[in-house]
Each structure stands twice: as C-alpha cells, then as structure tokens.
Amino acid sequence: VASQIIGEVKSMGEKLTGREELDAVKEKKIASLLENAPQIFTEYHDDLKYHEKSVNTIRNYLDYNIKFAEFVSGGTIKEDFYLYAKPDHIRSFVLKVKGESSRCGRWAAIHSFYAFLVREGYIDVNPADRTKTPKRRIEHAITYLNPEEINEVFESVYRNSSAGYYLRDNAILCLFLTTGLRCSALSQINLEDVNLSDQTVSVIEKGGKVRTV
C-alpha cells in the first residue's frame, strides 16, 4: 500500500492543484508510517478510506495508533500487540500529552482502531469502551474585532504587503473577516472554486465537508 500511495502521488506530476498538493504531502507521510508498521495498520488504513475519512484524519489516526502500539509493546511493535492493550494502557498513553484537544484526539483514534478490530473479528471487546472520553472544559466565549481594530488590520496589510501582493493579501483578509473561514480551508481554495458571476467560493471545511460562502 505504501508503494502504491507513493506511485499515485508521483503520477499526478504537474497536474496537482494547491489542495491536491497538500493532500499529496499527507499521503507521503501516510506511506512512510505504513512502510515498517504491522500489516494490521494497512488494513485499518483501507477501512478508514472505505469510510471516506479525510486524509488528515487518516494520517493522525495512524500516527497515534502506531505510537500507542509502540507504547504497549515497550518499544518494537509486536504483530499481535493489540491483544495486550488494557484500559490502563489507554489512560496512561492519553495522559502523556497536555491539552484537552490532544488527549481527545488520541482517545478517539484508539477507540476507532479497536472498534475496527472488533468489527473484523480480531478481538471481542474494545478496551477503550472501558475508559472515559477525556473531558473538555467549557470553551471561552468568542471575541470579535471592533471596527477600529478591523481598520488597523487593513492598514497593516496596506503598509506591510510586498510589492504586487497587496490586492491578494487584501482579498484574503476580506474572506477571513466576512466568512470566518479556517486558515486551512482558505489556503486550499483553487481558482476553479471561485465563481465570480455568483460572487461565491466553494471551500472544504474540517472533515472534508464542502461549503459555499
């Protein structure tokens, strides 16, 4: 699978769009992760693709679970490492990182992998079911820029943009302020996503969801 992914990326050549280039980089990282990992991770990778998970999710889930396999195995990953994973392993592994989002991400990845193992008949019980999802504190209220602050940002763009890039930078800032797009979504916009006649832009949000703004 690793060599197949690399081959597909290379075959795209100059035909890649900006969005595809980002995905191609992630696919190479996935190929690198799978190269020396046990076969079970290739099967898990295929299952994630079948369920149309985003490239970013696949990469993160594989990365977390391979690290967890090393943690359970005490170093070099055993082929049947998943048979020895206990709820205490999961709790300890999740708590090794700081930050609620990072802990939730690790837990979700492990739960997904062991749910896959249960579906495929490798194990009978998902050990993550005997652990609790890491708690998230109530998020702080969203703060907004006032008109004066917005003007200051535009003036900063005018003063600091490189020669020939002011219009581009100004357009980027306008999109941010009027749509609330994530940086990752805005950076993946291609020319064909822009409809000047309708004055709309198609963007890919978190999770691969397409939205028109």
PDB file of C-alpha atoms in Angstrom:
ATOM      1  CA  VAL A   1       0.000   0.000   0.000  1.00  0.00           C
ATOM      2  CA  ALA A   2       2.847   2.388   0.843  1.00  0.00           C
ATOM      3  CA  SER A   3       4.450   1.982  -2.583  1.00  0.00           C
ATOM      4  CA  GLN A   4       1.040   2.291  -4.232  1.00  0.00           C
ATOM      5  CA  ILE A   5       0.376   5.614  -2.474  1.00  0.00           C
ATOM      6  CA  ILE A   6       3.778   6.979  -3.497  1.00  0.00           C
ATOM      7  CA  GLY A   7       3.194   5.839  -7.080  1.00  0.00           C
ATOM      8  CA  GLU A   8      -0.164   7.570  -7.228  1.00  0.00           C
ATOM      9  CA  VAL A   9       1.337  10.789  -5.876  1.00  0.00           C
ATOM     10  CA  LYS A  10       4.210  10.738  -8.385  1.00  0.00           C
ATOM     11  CA  SER A  11       1.886  10.005 -11.312  1.00  0.00           C
ATOM     12  CA  MET A  12      -0.044  13.226 -10.632  1.00  0.00           C
ATOM     13  CA  GLY A  13       3.059  15.262 -11.538  1.00  0.00           C
ATOM     14  CA  GLU A  14       2.341  18.818 -12.625  1.00  0.00           C
ATOM     15  CA  LYS A  15      -1.422  18.239 -12.691  1.00  0.00           C
ATOM     16  CA  LEU A  16      -1.759  18.815  -8.942  1.00  0.00           C
ATOM     17  CA  THR A  17      -3.801  21.754  -7.700  1.00  0.00           C
ATOM     18  CA  GLY A  18      -2.879  23.546  -4.490  1.00  0.00           C
ATOM     19  CA  ARG A  19      -5.338  21.441  -2.495  1.00  0.00           C
ATOM     20  CA  GLU A  20      -4.101  18.218  -4.093  1.00  0.00           C
ATOM     21  CA  GLU A  21      -0.506  19.163  -3.319  1.00  0.00           C
ATOM     22  CA  LEU A  22      -1.349  19.382   0.383  1.00  0.00           C
ATOM     23  CA  ASP A  23      -3.089  16.011   0.263  1.00  0.00           C
ATOM     24  CA  ALA A  24      -0.138  14.530  -1.653  1.00  0.00           C
ATOM     25  CA  VAL A  25       2.235  15.583   1.116  1.00  0.00           C
ATOM     26  CA  LYS A  26      -0.035  13.952   3.681  1.00  0.00           C
ATOM     27  CA  GLU A  27      -0.280  10.785   1.561  1.00  0.00           C
ATOM     28  CA  LYS A  28       3.519  10.547   1.530  1.00  0.00           C
ATOM     29  CA  LYS A  29       3.529  10.809   5.313  1.00  0.00           C
ATOM     30  CA  ILE A  30       0.915   8.043   5.480  1.00  0.00           C
ATOM     31  CA  ALA A  31       3.063   5.866   3.211  1.00  0.00           C
ATOM     32  CA  SER A  32       6.037   6.476   5.476  1.00  0.00           C
ATOM     33  CA  LEU A  33       4.015   5.481   8.543  1.00  0.00           C
ATOM     34  CA  LEU A  34       2.836   2.230   6.935  1.00  0.00           C
ATOM     35  CA  GLU A  35       6.184   1.238   5.481  1.00  0.00           C
ATOM     36  CA  ASN A  36       7.521  -0.528   8.574  1.00  0.00           C
ATOM     37  CA  ALA A  37       4.276  -0.956  10.519  1.00  0.00           C
ATOM     38  CA  PRO A  38       2.487  -4.308  11.061  1.00  0.00           C
ATOM     39  CA  GLN A  39       0.049  -5.398   8.348  1.00  0.00           C
ATOM     40  CA  ILE A  40      -2.933  -4.681  10.589  1.00  0.00           C
ATOM     41  CA  PHE A  41      -2.350  -0.956  10.109  1.00  0.00           C
ATOM     42  CA  THR A  42      -2.600  -1.299   6.329  1.00  0.00           C
ATOM     43  CA  GLU A  43      -5.973  -2.994   6.818  1.00  0.00           C
ATOM     44  CA  TYR A  44      -7.025  -0.211   9.170  1.00  0.00           C
ATOM     45  CA  HIS A  45      -5.871   2.395   6.634  1.00  0.00           C
ATOM     46  CA  ASP A  46      -8.025   0.754   3.945  1.00  0.00           C
ATOM     47  CA  ASP A  47     -11.014   0.693   6.310  1.00  0.00           C
ATOM     48  CA  LEU A  48     -10.659   4.406   7.037  1.00  0.00           C
ATOM     49  CA  LYS A  49     -10.504   5.168   3.316  1.00  0.00           C
ATOM     50  CA  TYR A  50     -13.562   2.979   2.695  1.00  0.00           C
ATOM     51  CA  HIS A  51     -15.476   5.028   5.248  1.00  0.00           C
ATOM     52  CA  GLU A  52     -14.299   8.199   3.461  1.00  0.00           C
ATOM     53  CA  LYS A  53     -12.302   9.674   6.305  1.00  0.00           C
ATOM     54  CA  SER A  54     -10.258  12.733   5.362  1.00  0.00           C
ATOM     55  CA  VAL A  55      -6.556  12.397   4.559  1.00  0.00           C
ATOM     56  CA  ASN A  56      -5.784  14.425   7.664  1.00  0.00           C
ATOM     57  CA  THR A  57      -7.848  12.135   9.905  1.00  0.00           C
ATOM     58  CA  ILE A  58      -6.265   9.006   8.408  1.00  0.00           C
ATOM     59  CA  ARG A  59      -2.759  10.355   8.948  1.00  0.00           C
ATOM     60  CA  ASN A  60      -3.452  11.378  12.541  1.00  0.00           C
ATOM     61  CA  TYR A  61      -5.242   8.145  13.471  1.00  0.00           C
ATOM     62  CA  LEU A  62      -2.444   6.010  12.045  1.00  0.00           C
ATOM     63  CA  ASP A  63       0.223   8.103  13.762  1.00  0.00           C
ATOM     64  CA  TYR A  64      -1.483   7.937  17.158  1.00  0.00           C
ATOM     65  CA  ASN A  65      -2.160   4.203  16.957  1.00  0.00           C
ATOM     66  CA  ILE A  66       1.330   3.285  15.795  1.00  0.00           C
ATOM     67  CA  LYS A  67       2.741   5.262  18.727  1.00  0.00           C
ATOM     68  CA  PHE A  68       0.259   3.510  21.016  1.00  0.00           C
ATOM     69  CA  ALA A  69       1.377   0.134  19.636  1.00  0.00           C
ATOM     70  CA  GLU A  70       4.980   1.030  20.495  1.00  0.00           C
ATOM     71  CA  PHE A  71       3.826   2.111  23.955  1.00  0.00           C
ATOM     72  CA  VAL A  72       2.003  -1.187  24.585  1.00  0.00           C
ATOM     73  CA  SER A  73       4.888  -3.243  23.160  1.00  0.00           C
ATOM     74  CA  GLY A  74       7.522  -1.381  25.149  1.00  0.00           C
ATOM     75  CA  GLY A  75       9.475  -0.467  22.010  1.00  0.00           C
ATOM     76  CA  THR A  76       9.477  -2.591  18.858  1.00  0.00           C
ATOM     77  CA  ILE A  77       5.876  -3.295  17.865  1.00  0.00           C
ATOM     78  CA  LYS A  78       4.718  -6.885  18.232  1.00  0.00           C
ATOM     79  CA  GLU A  79       2.480  -8.204  15.456  1.00  0.00           C
ATOM     80  CA  ASP A  80      -0.265  -9.077  17.949  1.00  0.00           C
ATOM     81  CA  PHE A  81       0.260  -6.058  20.209  1.00  0.00           C
ATOM     82  CA  TYR A  82      -3.461  -5.273  20.182  1.00  0.00           C
ATOM     83  CA  LEU A  83      -4.197  -8.433  22.190  1.00  0.00           C
ATOM     84  CA  TYR A  84      -2.324  -6.991  25.158  1.00  0.00           C
ATOM     85  CA  ALA A  85      -3.786  -3.492  25.262  1.00  0.00           C
ATOM     86  CA  LYS A  86      -5.589  -2.737  28.510  1.00  0.00           C
ATOM     87  CA  PRO A  87      -7.688   0.253  29.619  1.00  0.00           C
ATOM     88  CA  ASP A  88      -4.769   1.339  31.837  1.00  0.00           C
ATOM     89  CA  HIS A  89      -2.520   1.484  28.764  1.00  0.00           C
ATOM     90  CA  ILE A  90      -5.016   3.791  27.062  1.00  0.00           C
ATOM     91  CA  ARG A  91      -5.358   6.089  30.072  1.00  0.00           C
ATOM     92  CA  SER A  92      -1.590   6.353  30.502  1.00  0.00           C
ATOM     93  CA  PHE A  93      -0.982   6.963  26.798  1.00  0.00           C
ATOM     94  CA  VAL A  94      -3.664   9.655  26.596  1.00  0.00           C
ATOM     95  CA  LEU A  95      -2.334  11.418  29.690  1.00  0.00           C
ATOM     96  CA  LYS A  96       1.196  11.559  28.267  1.00  0.00           C
ATOM     97  CA  VAL A  97       0.205  14.664  26.276  1.00  0.00           C
ATOM     98  CA  LYS A  98      -1.009  18.011  27.570  1.00  0.00           C
ATOM     99  CA  GLY A  99      -4.052  19.818  26.269  1.00  0.00           C
ATOM    100  CA  GLU A 100      -7.642  18.692  26.121  1.00  0.00           C
ATOM    101  CA  SER A 101      -7.793  18.591  22.322  1.00  0.00           C
ATOM    102  CA  SER A 102      -4.658  16.432  22.061  1.00  0.00           C
ATOM    103  CA  ARG A 103      -5.956  13.993  24.645  1.00  0.00           C
ATOM    104  CA  CYS A 104      -9.356  13.761  22.973  1.00  0.00           C
ATOM    105  CA  GLY A 105      -7.661  13.191  19.608  1.00  0.00           C
ATOM    106  CA  ARG A 106      -5.572  10.317  20.957  1.00  0.00           C
ATOM    107  CA  TRP A 107      -8.542   8.706  22.660  1.00  0.00           C
ATOM    108  CA  ALA A 108     -10.740   8.984  19.552  1.00  0.00           C
ATOM    109  CA  ALA A 109      -8.024   7.434  17.368  1.00  0.00           C
ATOM    110  CA  ILE A 110      -7.510   4.478  19.711  1.00  0.00           C
ATOM    111  CA  HIS A 111     -11.245   3.913  20.086  1.00  0.00           C
ATOM    112  CA  SER A 112     -11.612   3.916  16.290  1.00  0.00           C
ATOM    113  CA  PHE A 113      -8.782   1.413  15.778  1.00  0.00           C
ATOM    114  CA  TYR A 114     -10.050  -1.063  18.359  1.00  0.00           C
ATOM    115  CA  ALA A 115     -13.620  -0.699  17.101  1.00  0.00           C
ATOM    116  CA  PHE A 116     -12.233  -1.736  13.694  1.00  0.00           C
ATOM    117  CA  LEU A 117     -10.524  -4.760  15.292  1.00  0.00           C
ATOM    118  CA  VAL A 118     -13.820  -5.804  16.907  1.00  0.00           C
ATOM    119  CA  ARG A 119     -15.725  -5.477  13.606  1.00  0.00           C
ATOM    120  CA  GLU A 120     -13.127  -7.578  11.803  1.00  0.00           C
ATOM    121  CA  GLY A 121     -13.096 -10.284  14.483  1.00  0.00           C
ATOM    122  CA  TYR A 122      -9.531  -9.763  15.730  1.00  0.00           C
ATOM    123  CA  ILE A 123     -10.713  -9.082  19.284  1.00  0.00           C
ATOM    124  CA  ASP A 124     -14.002  -9.462  21.135  1.00  0.00           C
ATOM    125  CA  VAL A 125     -14.056  -6.297  23.237  1.00  0.00           C
ATOM    126  CA  ASN A 126     -12.892  -2.746  22.626  1.00  0.00           C
ATOM    127  CA  PRO A 127     -10.704  -1.835  25.642  1.00  0.00           C
ATOM    128  CA  ALA A 128     -11.382   1.858  25.007  1.00  0.00           C
ATOM    129  CA  ASP A 129     -15.049   1.243  25.893  1.00  0.00           C
ATOM    130  CA  ARG A 130     -13.878   0.750  29.475  1.00  0.00           C
ATOM    131  CA  THR A 131     -12.353   4.225  29.571  1.00  0.00           C
ATOM    132  CA  LYS A 132     -13.982   7.638  29.562  1.00  0.00           C
ATOM    133  CA  THR A 133     -13.627  10.241  26.860  1.00  0.00           C
ATOM    134  CA  PRO A 134     -11.275  12.967  28.147  1.00  0.00           C
ATOM    135  CA  LYS A 135     -13.271  15.890  29.436  1.00  0.00           C
ATOM    136  CA  ARG A 136     -13.374  19.212  27.627  1.00  0.00           C
ATOM    137  CA  ARG A 137     -13.834  22.351  29.652  1.00  0.00           C
ATOM    138  CA  ILE A 138     -16.444  24.831  28.530  1.00  0.00           C
ATOM    139  CA  GLU A 139     -14.926  26.897  25.762  1.00  0.00           C
ATOM    140  CA  HIS A 140     -14.442  30.616  26.288  1.00  0.00           C
ATOM    141  CA  ALA A 141     -16.864  32.989  24.637  1.00  0.00           C
ATOM    142  CA  ILE A 142     -15.816  34.045  21.151  1.00  0.00           C
ATOM    143  CA  THR A 143     -14.369  37.540  20.969  1.00  0.00           C
ATOM    144  CA  TYR A 144     -14.693  39.789  17.941  1.00  0.00           C
ATOM    145  CA  LEU A 145     -12.702  42.636  16.445  1.00  0.00           C
ATOM    146  CA  ASN A 146     -14.347  46.021  16.738  1.00  0.00           C
ATOM    147  CA  PRO A 147     -14.460  48.381  13.702  1.00  0.00           C
ATOM    148  CA  GLU A 148     -11.359  50.279  14.838  1.00  0.00           C
ATOM    149  CA  GLU A 149      -9.349  47.067  15.188  1.00  0.00           C
ATOM    150  CA  ILE A 150     -10.509  45.882  11.753  1.00  0.00           C
ATOM    151  CA  ASN A 151      -9.330  49.146  10.213  1.00  0.00           C
ATOM    152  CA  GLU A 152      -5.962  48.748  11.918  1.00  0.00           C
ATOM    153  CA  VAL A 153      -5.582  45.274  10.396  1.00  0.00           C
ATOM    154  CA  PHE A 154      -6.359  46.561   6.898  1.00  0.00           C
ATOM    155  CA  GLU A 155      -3.929  49.444   7.343  1.00  0.00           C
ATOM    156  CA  SER A 156      -1.252  46.984   8.450  1.00  0.00           C
ATOM    157  CA  VAL A 157      -1.812  44.931   5.291  1.00  0.00           C
ATOM    158  CA  TYR A 158      -1.526  48.092   3.200  1.00  0.00           C
ATOM    159  CA  ARG A 159       1.752  49.075   4.886  1.00  0.00           C
ATOM    160  CA  ASN A 160       3.413  45.657   5.040  1.00  0.00           C
ATOM    161  CA  SER A 161       2.319  43.739   1.938  1.00  0.00           C
ATOM    162  CA  SER A 162       5.118  43.002  -0.526  1.00  0.00           C
ATOM    163  CA  ALA A 163       5.081  44.817  -3.852  1.00  0.00           C
ATOM    164  CA  GLY A 164       2.420  43.391  -6.149  1.00  0.00           C
ATOM    165  CA  TYR A 165       0.729  41.364  -3.397  1.00  0.00           C
ATOM    166  CA  TYR A 166      -1.474  43.966  -1.739  1.00  0.00           C
ATOM    167  CA  LEU A 167      -4.636  43.035  -3.661  1.00  0.00           C
ATOM    168  CA  ARG A 168      -4.119  39.345  -2.909  1.00  0.00           C
ATOM    169  CA  ASP A 169      -3.498  39.973   0.791  1.00  0.00           C
ATOM    170  CA  ASN A 170      -6.464  42.321   0.992  1.00  0.00           C
ATOM    171  CA  ALA A 171      -8.732  39.699  -0.631  1.00  0.00           C
ATOM    172  CA  ILE A 172      -7.531  37.045   1.824  1.00  0.00           C
ATOM    173  CA  LEU A 173      -8.225  39.322   4.770  1.00  0.00           C
ATOM    174  CA  CYS A 174     -11.702  40.178   3.450  1.00  0.00           C
ATOM    175  CA  LEU A 175     -12.535  36.480   3.139  1.00  0.00           C
ATOM    176  CA  PHE A 176     -11.375  35.820   6.683  1.00  0.00           C
ATOM    177  CA  LEU A 177     -13.370  38.692   8.159  1.00  0.00           C
ATOM    178  CA  THR A 178     -16.600  38.159   6.224  1.00  0.00           C
ATOM    179  CA  THR A 179     -16.833  34.360   6.306  1.00  0.00           C
ATOM    180  CA  GLY A 180     -14.985  33.187   9.423  1.00  0.00           C
ATOM    181  CA  LEU A 181     -13.100  30.562   7.398  1.00  0.00           C
ATOM    182  CA  ARG A 182     -10.407  28.423   8.980  1.00  0.00           C
ATOM    183  CA  CYS A 183      -6.892  29.115   7.719  1.00  0.00           C
ATOM    184  CA  SER A 184      -6.658  25.531   6.398  1.00  0.00           C
ATOM    185  CA  ALA A 185      -9.876  25.976   4.384  1.00  0.00           C
ATOM    186  CA  LEU A 186      -8.819  29.299   2.876  1.00  0.00           C
ATOM    187  CA  SER A 187      -5.346  28.047   1.942  1.00  0.00           C
ATOM    188  CA  GLN A 188      -6.868  25.203  -0.116  1.00  0.00           C
ATOM    189  CA  ILE A 189      -9.033  27.407  -2.352  1.00  0.00           C
ATOM    190  CA  ASN A 190      -8.294  26.887  -6.068  1.00  0.00           C
ATOM    191  CA  LEU A 191      -9.226  29.151  -8.983  1.00  0.00           C
ATOM    192  CA  GLU A 192     -11.976  26.777 -10.084  1.00  0.00           C
ATOM    193  CA  ASP A 193     -13.598  27.164  -6.644  1.00  0.00           C
ATOM    194  CA  VAL A 194     -14.254  30.864  -7.273  1.00  0.00           C
ATOM    195  CA  ASN A 195     -17.474  31.808  -9.072  1.00  0.00           C
ATOM    196  CA  LEU A 196     -17.243  35.499  -9.944  1.00  0.00           C
ATOM    197  CA  SER A 197     -20.686  35.667 -11.567  1.00  0.00           C
ATOM    198  CA  ASP A 198     -22.395  34.381  -8.393  1.00  0.00           C
ATOM    199  CA  GLN A 199     -19.802  36.004  -6.126  1.00  0.00           C
ATOM    200  CA  THR A 200     -19.363  32.719  -4.222  1.00  0.00           C
ATOM    201  CA  VAL A 201     -16.442  30.491  -3.237  1.00  0.00           C
ATOM    202  CA  SER A 202     -16.567  26.744  -2.582  1.00  0.00           C
ATOM    203  CA  VAL A 203     -14.369  25.725   0.342  1.00  0.00           C
ATOM    204  CA  ILE A 204     -13.508  22.430   2.013  1.00  0.00           C
ATOM    205  CA  GLU A 205     -14.019  22.623   5.748  1.00  0.00           C
ATOM    206  CA  LYS A 206     -12.879  20.356   8.557  1.00  0.00           C
ATOM    207  CA  GLY A 207     -13.815  16.734   7.872  1.00  0.00           C
ATOM    208  CA  GLY A 208     -13.831  17.245   4.116  1.00  0.00           C
ATOM    209  CA  LYS A 209     -17.212  18.988   4.085  1.00  0.00           C
ATOM    210  CA  VAL A 210     -17.804  21.371   1.163  1.00  0.00           C
ATOM    211  CA  ARG A 211     -19.379  24.742   1.926  1.00  0.00           C
ATOM    212  CA  THR A 212     -20.254  27.669  -0.345  1.00  0.00           C
ATOM    213  CA  VAL A 213     -19.596  31.136   1.034  1.00  0.00           C
TER     214      VAL A 213
END
